[in-house]
XYZ file of C-alpha atoms in Angstrom:
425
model
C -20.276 10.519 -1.254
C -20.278 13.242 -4.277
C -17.604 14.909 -6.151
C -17.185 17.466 -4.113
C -16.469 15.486 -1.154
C -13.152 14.531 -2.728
C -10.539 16.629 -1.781
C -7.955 17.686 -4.187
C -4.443 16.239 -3.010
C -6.193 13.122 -2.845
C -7.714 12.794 -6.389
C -4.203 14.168 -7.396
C -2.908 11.218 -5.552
C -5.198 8.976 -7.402
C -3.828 10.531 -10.617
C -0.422 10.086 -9.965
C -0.939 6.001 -8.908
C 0.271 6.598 -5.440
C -0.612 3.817 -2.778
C -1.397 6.759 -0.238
C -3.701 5.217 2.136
C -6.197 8.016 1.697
C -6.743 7.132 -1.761
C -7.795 3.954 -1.005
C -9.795 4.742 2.097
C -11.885 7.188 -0.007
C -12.643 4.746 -3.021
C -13.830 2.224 -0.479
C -16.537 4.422 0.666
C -17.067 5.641 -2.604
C -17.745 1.911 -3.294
C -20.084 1.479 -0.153
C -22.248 4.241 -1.141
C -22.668 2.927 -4.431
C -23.168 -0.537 -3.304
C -25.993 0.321 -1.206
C -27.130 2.814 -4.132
C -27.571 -0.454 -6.071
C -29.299 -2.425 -3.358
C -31.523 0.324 -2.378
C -32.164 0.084 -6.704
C -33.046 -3.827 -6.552
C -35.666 -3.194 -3.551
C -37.184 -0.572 -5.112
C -37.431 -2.133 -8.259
C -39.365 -5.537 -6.016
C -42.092 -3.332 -4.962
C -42.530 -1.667 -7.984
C -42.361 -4.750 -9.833
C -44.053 -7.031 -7.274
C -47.008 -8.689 -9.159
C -44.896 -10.227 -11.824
C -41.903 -11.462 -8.802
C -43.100 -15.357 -7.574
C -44.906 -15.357 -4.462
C -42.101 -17.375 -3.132
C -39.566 -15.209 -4.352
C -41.047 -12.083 -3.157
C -41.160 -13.205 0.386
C -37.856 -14.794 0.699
C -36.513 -11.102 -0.803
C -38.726 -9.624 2.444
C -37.459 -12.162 4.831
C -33.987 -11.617 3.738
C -34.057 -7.885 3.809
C -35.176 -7.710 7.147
C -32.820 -10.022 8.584
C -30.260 -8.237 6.821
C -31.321 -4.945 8.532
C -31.505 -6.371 11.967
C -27.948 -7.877 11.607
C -26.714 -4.367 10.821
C -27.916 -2.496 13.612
C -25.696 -4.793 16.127
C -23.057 -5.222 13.389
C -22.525 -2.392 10.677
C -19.063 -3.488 9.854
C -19.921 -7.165 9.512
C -23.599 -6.039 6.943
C -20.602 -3.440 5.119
C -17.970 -6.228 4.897
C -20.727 -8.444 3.057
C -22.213 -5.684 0.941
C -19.101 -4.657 -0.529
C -17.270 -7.782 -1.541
C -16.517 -7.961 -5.105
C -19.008 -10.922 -6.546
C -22.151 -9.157 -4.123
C -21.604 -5.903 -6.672
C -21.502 -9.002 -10.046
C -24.957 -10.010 -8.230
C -26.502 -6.939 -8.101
C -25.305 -5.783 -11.721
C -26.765 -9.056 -13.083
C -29.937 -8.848 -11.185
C -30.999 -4.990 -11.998
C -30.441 -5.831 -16.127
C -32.336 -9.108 -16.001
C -36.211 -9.273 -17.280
C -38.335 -10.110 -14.736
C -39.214 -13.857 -14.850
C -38.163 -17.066 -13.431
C -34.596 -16.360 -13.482
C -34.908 -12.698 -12.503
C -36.862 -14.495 -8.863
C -33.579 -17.370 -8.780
C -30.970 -13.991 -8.628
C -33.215 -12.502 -6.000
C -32.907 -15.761 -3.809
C -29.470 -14.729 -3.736
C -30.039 -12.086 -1.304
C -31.144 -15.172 1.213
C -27.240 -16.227 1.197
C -25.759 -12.470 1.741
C -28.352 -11.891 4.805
C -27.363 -15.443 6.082
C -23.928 -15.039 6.077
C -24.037 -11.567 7.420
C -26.567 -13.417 10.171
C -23.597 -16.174 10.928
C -20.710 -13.425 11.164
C -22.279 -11.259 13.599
C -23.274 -14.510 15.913
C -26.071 -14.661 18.184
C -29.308 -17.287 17.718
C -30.485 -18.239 14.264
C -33.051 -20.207 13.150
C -34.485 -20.277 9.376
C -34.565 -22.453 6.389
C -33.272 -21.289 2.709
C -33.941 -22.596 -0.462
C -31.247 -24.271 -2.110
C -32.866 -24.913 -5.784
C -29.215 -26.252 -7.365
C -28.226 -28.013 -4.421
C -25.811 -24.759 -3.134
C -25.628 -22.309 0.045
C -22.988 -19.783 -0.947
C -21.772 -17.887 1.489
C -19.645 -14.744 -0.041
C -16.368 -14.649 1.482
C -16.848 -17.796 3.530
C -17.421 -20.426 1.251
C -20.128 -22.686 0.308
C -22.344 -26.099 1.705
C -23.250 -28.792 -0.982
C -26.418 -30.681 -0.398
C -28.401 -33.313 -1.511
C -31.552 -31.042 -0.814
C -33.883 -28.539 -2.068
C -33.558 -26.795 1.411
C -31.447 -26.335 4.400
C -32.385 -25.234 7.822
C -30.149 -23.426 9.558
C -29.848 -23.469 13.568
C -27.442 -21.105 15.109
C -26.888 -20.294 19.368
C -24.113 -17.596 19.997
C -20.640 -19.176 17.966
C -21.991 -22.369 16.446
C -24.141 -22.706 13.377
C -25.251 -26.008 12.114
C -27.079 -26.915 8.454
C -29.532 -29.668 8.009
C -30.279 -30.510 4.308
C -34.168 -30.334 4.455
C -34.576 -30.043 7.835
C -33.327 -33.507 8.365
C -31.760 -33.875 11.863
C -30.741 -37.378 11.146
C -27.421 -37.063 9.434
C -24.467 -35.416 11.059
C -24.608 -31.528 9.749
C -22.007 -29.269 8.253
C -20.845 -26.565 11.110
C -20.176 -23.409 10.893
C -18.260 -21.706 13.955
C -17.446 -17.455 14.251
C -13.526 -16.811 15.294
C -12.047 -13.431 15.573
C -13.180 -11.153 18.165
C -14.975 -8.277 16.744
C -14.244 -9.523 13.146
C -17.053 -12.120 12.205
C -14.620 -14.482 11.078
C -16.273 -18.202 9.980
C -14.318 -21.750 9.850
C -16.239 -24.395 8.484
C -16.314 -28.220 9.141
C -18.646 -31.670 7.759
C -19.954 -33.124 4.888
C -20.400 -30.909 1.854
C -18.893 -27.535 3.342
C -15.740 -26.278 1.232
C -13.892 -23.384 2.419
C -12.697 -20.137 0.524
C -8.882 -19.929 1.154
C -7.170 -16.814 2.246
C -4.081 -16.189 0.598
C -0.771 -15.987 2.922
C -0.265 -12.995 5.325
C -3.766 -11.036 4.328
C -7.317 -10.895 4.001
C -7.438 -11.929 0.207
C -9.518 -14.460 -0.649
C -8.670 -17.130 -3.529
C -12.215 -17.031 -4.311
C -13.051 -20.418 -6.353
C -16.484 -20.872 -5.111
C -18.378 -18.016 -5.504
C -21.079 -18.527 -8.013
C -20.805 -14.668 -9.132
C -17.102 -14.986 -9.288
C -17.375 -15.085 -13.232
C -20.707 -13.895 -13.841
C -21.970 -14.630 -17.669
C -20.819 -11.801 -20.559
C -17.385 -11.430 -18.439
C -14.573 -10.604 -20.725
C -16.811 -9.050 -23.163
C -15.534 -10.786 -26.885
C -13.301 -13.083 -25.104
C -14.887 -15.942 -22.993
C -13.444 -16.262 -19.230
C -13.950 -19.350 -17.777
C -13.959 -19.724 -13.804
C -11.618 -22.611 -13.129
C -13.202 -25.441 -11.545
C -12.333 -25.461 -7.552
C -11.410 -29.247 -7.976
C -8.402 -28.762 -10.097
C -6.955 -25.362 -8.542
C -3.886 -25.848 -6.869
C -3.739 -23.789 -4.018
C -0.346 -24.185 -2.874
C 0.818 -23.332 -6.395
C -1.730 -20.301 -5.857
C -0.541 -19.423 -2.548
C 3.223 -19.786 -2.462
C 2.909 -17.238 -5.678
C 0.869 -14.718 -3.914
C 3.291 -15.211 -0.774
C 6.752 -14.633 -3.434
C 5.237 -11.788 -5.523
C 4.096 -9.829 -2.274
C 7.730 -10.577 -1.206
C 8.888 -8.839 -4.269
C 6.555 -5.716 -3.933
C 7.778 -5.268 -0.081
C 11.421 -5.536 -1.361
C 10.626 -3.030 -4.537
C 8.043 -0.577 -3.202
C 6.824 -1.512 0.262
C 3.653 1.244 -0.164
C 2.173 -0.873 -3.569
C 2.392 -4.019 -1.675
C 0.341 -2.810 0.792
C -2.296 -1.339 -1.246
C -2.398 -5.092 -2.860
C -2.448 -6.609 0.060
C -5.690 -4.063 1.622
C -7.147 -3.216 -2.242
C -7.473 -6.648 -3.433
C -10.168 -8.506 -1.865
C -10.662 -11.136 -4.231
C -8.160 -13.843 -6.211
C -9.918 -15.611 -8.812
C -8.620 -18.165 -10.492
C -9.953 -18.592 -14.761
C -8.774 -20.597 -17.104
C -5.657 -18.867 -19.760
C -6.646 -17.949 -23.039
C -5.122 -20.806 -24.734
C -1.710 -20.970 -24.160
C -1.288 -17.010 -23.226
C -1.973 -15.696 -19.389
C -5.410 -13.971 -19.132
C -5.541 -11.222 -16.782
C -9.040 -8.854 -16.188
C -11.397 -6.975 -13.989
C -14.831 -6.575 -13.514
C -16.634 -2.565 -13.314
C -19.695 -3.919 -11.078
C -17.015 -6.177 -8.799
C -13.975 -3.678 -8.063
C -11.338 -5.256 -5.628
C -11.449 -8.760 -8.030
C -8.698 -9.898 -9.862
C -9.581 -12.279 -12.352
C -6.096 -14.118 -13.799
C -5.104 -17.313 -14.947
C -1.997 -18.819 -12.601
C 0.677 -16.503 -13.679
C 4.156 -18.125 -14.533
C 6.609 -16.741 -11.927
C 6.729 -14.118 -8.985
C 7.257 -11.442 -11.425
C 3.786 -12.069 -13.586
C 1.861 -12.237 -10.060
C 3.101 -9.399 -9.155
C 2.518 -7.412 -12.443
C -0.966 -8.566 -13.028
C -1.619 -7.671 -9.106
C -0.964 -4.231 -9.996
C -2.414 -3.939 -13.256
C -5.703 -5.365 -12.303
C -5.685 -3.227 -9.269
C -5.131 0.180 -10.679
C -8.357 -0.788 -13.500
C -10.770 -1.461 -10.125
C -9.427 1.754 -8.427
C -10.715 3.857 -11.879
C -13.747 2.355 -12.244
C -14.562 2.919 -8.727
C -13.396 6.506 -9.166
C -15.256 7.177 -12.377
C -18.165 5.963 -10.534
C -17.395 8.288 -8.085
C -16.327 11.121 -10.315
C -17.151 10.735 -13.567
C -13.737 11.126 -15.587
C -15.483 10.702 -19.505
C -18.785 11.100 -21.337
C -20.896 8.235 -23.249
C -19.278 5.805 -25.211
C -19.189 7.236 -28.562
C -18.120 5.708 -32.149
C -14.335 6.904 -31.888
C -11.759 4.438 -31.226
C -7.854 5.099 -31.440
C -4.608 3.323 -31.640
C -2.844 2.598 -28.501
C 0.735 0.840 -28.074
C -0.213 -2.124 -25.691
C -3.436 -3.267 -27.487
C -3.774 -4.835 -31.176
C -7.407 -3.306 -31.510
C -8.590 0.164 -31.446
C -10.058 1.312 -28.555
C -12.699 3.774 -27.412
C -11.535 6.800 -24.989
C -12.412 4.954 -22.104
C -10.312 1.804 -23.074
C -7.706 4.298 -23.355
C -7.560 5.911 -20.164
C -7.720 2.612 -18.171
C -4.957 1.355 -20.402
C -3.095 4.020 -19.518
C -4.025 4.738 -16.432
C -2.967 0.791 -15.514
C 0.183 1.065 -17.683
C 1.180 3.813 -16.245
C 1.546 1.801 -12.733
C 3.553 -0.714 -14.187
C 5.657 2.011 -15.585
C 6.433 2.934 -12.412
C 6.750 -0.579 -10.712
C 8.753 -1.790 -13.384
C 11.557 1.833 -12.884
C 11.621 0.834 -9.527
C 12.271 -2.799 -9.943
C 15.278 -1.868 -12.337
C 16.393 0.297 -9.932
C 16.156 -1.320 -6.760
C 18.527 -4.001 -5.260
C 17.850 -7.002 -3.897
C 14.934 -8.135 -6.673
C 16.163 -10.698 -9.336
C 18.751 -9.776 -11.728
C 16.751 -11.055 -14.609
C 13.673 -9.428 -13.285
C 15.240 -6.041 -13.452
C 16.969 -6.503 -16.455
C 13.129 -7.562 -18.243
C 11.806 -4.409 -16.384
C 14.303 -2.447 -17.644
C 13.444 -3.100 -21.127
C 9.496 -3.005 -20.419
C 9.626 0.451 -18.693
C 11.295 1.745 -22.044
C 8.293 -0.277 -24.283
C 5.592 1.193 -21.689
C 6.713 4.410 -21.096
C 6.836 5.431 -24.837
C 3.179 3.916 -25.138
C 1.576 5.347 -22.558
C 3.311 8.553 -23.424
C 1.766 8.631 -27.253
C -2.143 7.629 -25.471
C -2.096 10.429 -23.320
C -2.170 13.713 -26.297
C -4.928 10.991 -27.457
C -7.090 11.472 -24.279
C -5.779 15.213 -23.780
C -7.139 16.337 -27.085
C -10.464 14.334 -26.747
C -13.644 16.207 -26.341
C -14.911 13.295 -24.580
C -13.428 13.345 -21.176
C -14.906 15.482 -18.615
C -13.531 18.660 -16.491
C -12.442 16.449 -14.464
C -11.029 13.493 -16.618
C -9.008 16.386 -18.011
C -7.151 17.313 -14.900
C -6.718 13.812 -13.873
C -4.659 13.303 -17.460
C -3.009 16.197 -16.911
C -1.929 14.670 -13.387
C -1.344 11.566 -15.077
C 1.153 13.394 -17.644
C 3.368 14.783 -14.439
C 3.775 11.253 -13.524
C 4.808 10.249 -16.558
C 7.143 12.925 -17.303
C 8.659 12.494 -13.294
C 9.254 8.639 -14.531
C 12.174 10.386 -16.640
C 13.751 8.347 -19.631
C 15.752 4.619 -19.386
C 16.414 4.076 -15.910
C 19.564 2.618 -15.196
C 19.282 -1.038 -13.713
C 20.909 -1.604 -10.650
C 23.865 -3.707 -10.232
């Protein structure tokens, strides 16, 4: 997909922070296309590269890559589903920066657990061991097996998959069995498998397991830390997903929907002492990283927030929107720190959604009173700061054609949002 692929109502759409379902479709092929980009990268970087990759490595890369191209000719949608969930694009980010050595031939191995679980969601007959050097077999989106074992062989006939630490047949294995017709849908049983929950009445996972969740240099100067799968409380997680969704339906049924299909990925981090930490990742759009928020309200904020930052950087990858990072940093209303022109337009361009969610809460009935009378209060905060960044970005020589007309877009939003809105009841 190119630039010129992307029709004009659409990136207007985009602009503007509508939930149209077109926007969305197009970013997610957009991401596709740039996730295999990336892979097609890594491979070509193995060959090229190939005497200083581990003989070990190199073949289990080979193996992997070929069982990965077999399982997409029978099941494309199954190999795409893999490919583009959030922590495979924190992989491959961390694996095309990272010096060739020992660890560069441990991130390759990594491709073994993508190929395997796109191998166990398409069903059919199986049968292949993988290395398991820390004692894990991640499966992205599934879940993952803990073993005692520097191996596990893997035995699969048409629904059921079974793993035997070392190729041990002796002790009863962890089982693996594919649901959903058409959808490659895993459920997990025995000793050492843990599951990935999905979060109430969608396909988001709360991913605590994957081990590219949180990949290292995440947050940039402020350390996030994955929290540990043993103390997250998933009901807590789950009835908060299930009450902020509630309020999105009730305040803008089109946003809740683009939540519910644009955000793949719940992962739970520790807060930043005692405030709520909140964040994305470029290589992993579709990933919300956040600390529990406190109420209905802050789920469904951050949901939003985070959501509109992956749909621009999947956008800018797309269409690029501003130039290199240059020395220039300005002053914006919802940060303490100066930022660069790109830190400005994805604060804006994410404050700007809240804008709107938060007139619509204040104006809508049937959300709580205090909720709309806070909104109130934070549309008139927001609105007057994302209104001073955008003559920042506008008179910038460092956005693009088209990061120009997608301010500009932006703007006529903004001005549409109109002053205080009057809360409702």
């Amino acid at each position: 997909m190119s630039a010129a692929s992307l029709p004009a109502s659409v990136f207007a759409q985009l602009a503007r922070i509508s939930p149209a379902p077109a926007g969305l479709a197009l970013l997610r092929s957009a991401l596709h296309a740039r996730r295999l980009l990336l892979l097609k990268a890594l491979l070509v970087r193995v060959h090229r590269q190939r005497a200083s990759v581990g003989p070990g490595a190199l073949d289990r890369f080979e193996r992997s890559w070929d069982l990965l191209e077999r399982v997409e000719r029978h099941h494309p949608a199954v190999v795409r589903d893999v490919l583009d969930y959030p922590t495979t694009g924190a992989w491959l980010a961390g694996a095309l920066i990272e010096p060739a050595g020992p660890s560069f031939d441990r991130l390759l191995g990594h491709l073994d657990h993508l190929a395997v679980t796109a191998a166990l969601r398409g069903g059919g007959p199986l049968d292949l061991t993988v290395e398991t050097p820390d004692g894990l077999l991640a499966l992205p989106g599934v879940g993952r097996l803990r073993v005692a074992a520097d191996r596990v062989r893997i035995s699969a006939e048409e629904r059921t998959a079974r793993f035997h630490p070392d190729g041990s047949h002796h002790a009863a294995p962890a089982v693996l069995t594919t649901t959903g017709r058409g959808r490659g849908l895993l459920t997990g049983r025995g000793p050492g498998w843990s599951a990935i929950r999905t979060l109430p009445h969608s396909a988001t996972r709360l991913d605590d397991l994957d081990p590219y969740r949180v990949p290292p240099g995440a947050g940039g100067g402020m350390a996030v830390i994955a929290a540990d799968p043993a103390e997250t409380d998933h009901a807590a997680w789950s009835a908060l997903w299930r009450a902020a969704q509630d309020l999105l339906v009730r305040t803008d049924p089109g946003r809740a929907d683009e939540v519910a299909r644009g955000v793949r990925a719940v992962v739970p981090v520790l807060p930043h002492g005692p405030r709520h930490l909140g964040g994305t990742l470029s290589a992993a759009p579709g990933a919300v990283l956040t600390s529990l928020p406190e109420g209905p309200p802050g789920m469904a904020e951050t949901l939003v927030h985070e959501l509109h930052h992956s749909k621009l950087a999947t956008l800018h990858e797309l269409v690029p929107l501003y130039g290199p990072g240059r020395d220039a940093v300005h002053r914006v209303g919802w940060r303490p720190d100066p930022r660069p022109v790109a830190g400005v337009l994805h604060g804006a361009y994410a404050h700007l959604a809240l804008a709107d969610l938060w007139r619509r809460v204040a104006t809508t009935d049937g959300v709580p009173t205090a909720w709309r009378t806070t909104a109130g209060h934070q549309f008139d905060d927001i609105h007057d700061q994302v209104g001073a960044a955008l003559p920042i970005l506008l008179e910038s020589d460092e956005l693009t054609g088209e990061g120009r007309e997608f301010v500009h877009h932006m703007r006529r939003h903004h001005v549409s949002l109109g002053a205080t809105p009057l809360v409702a009841g």
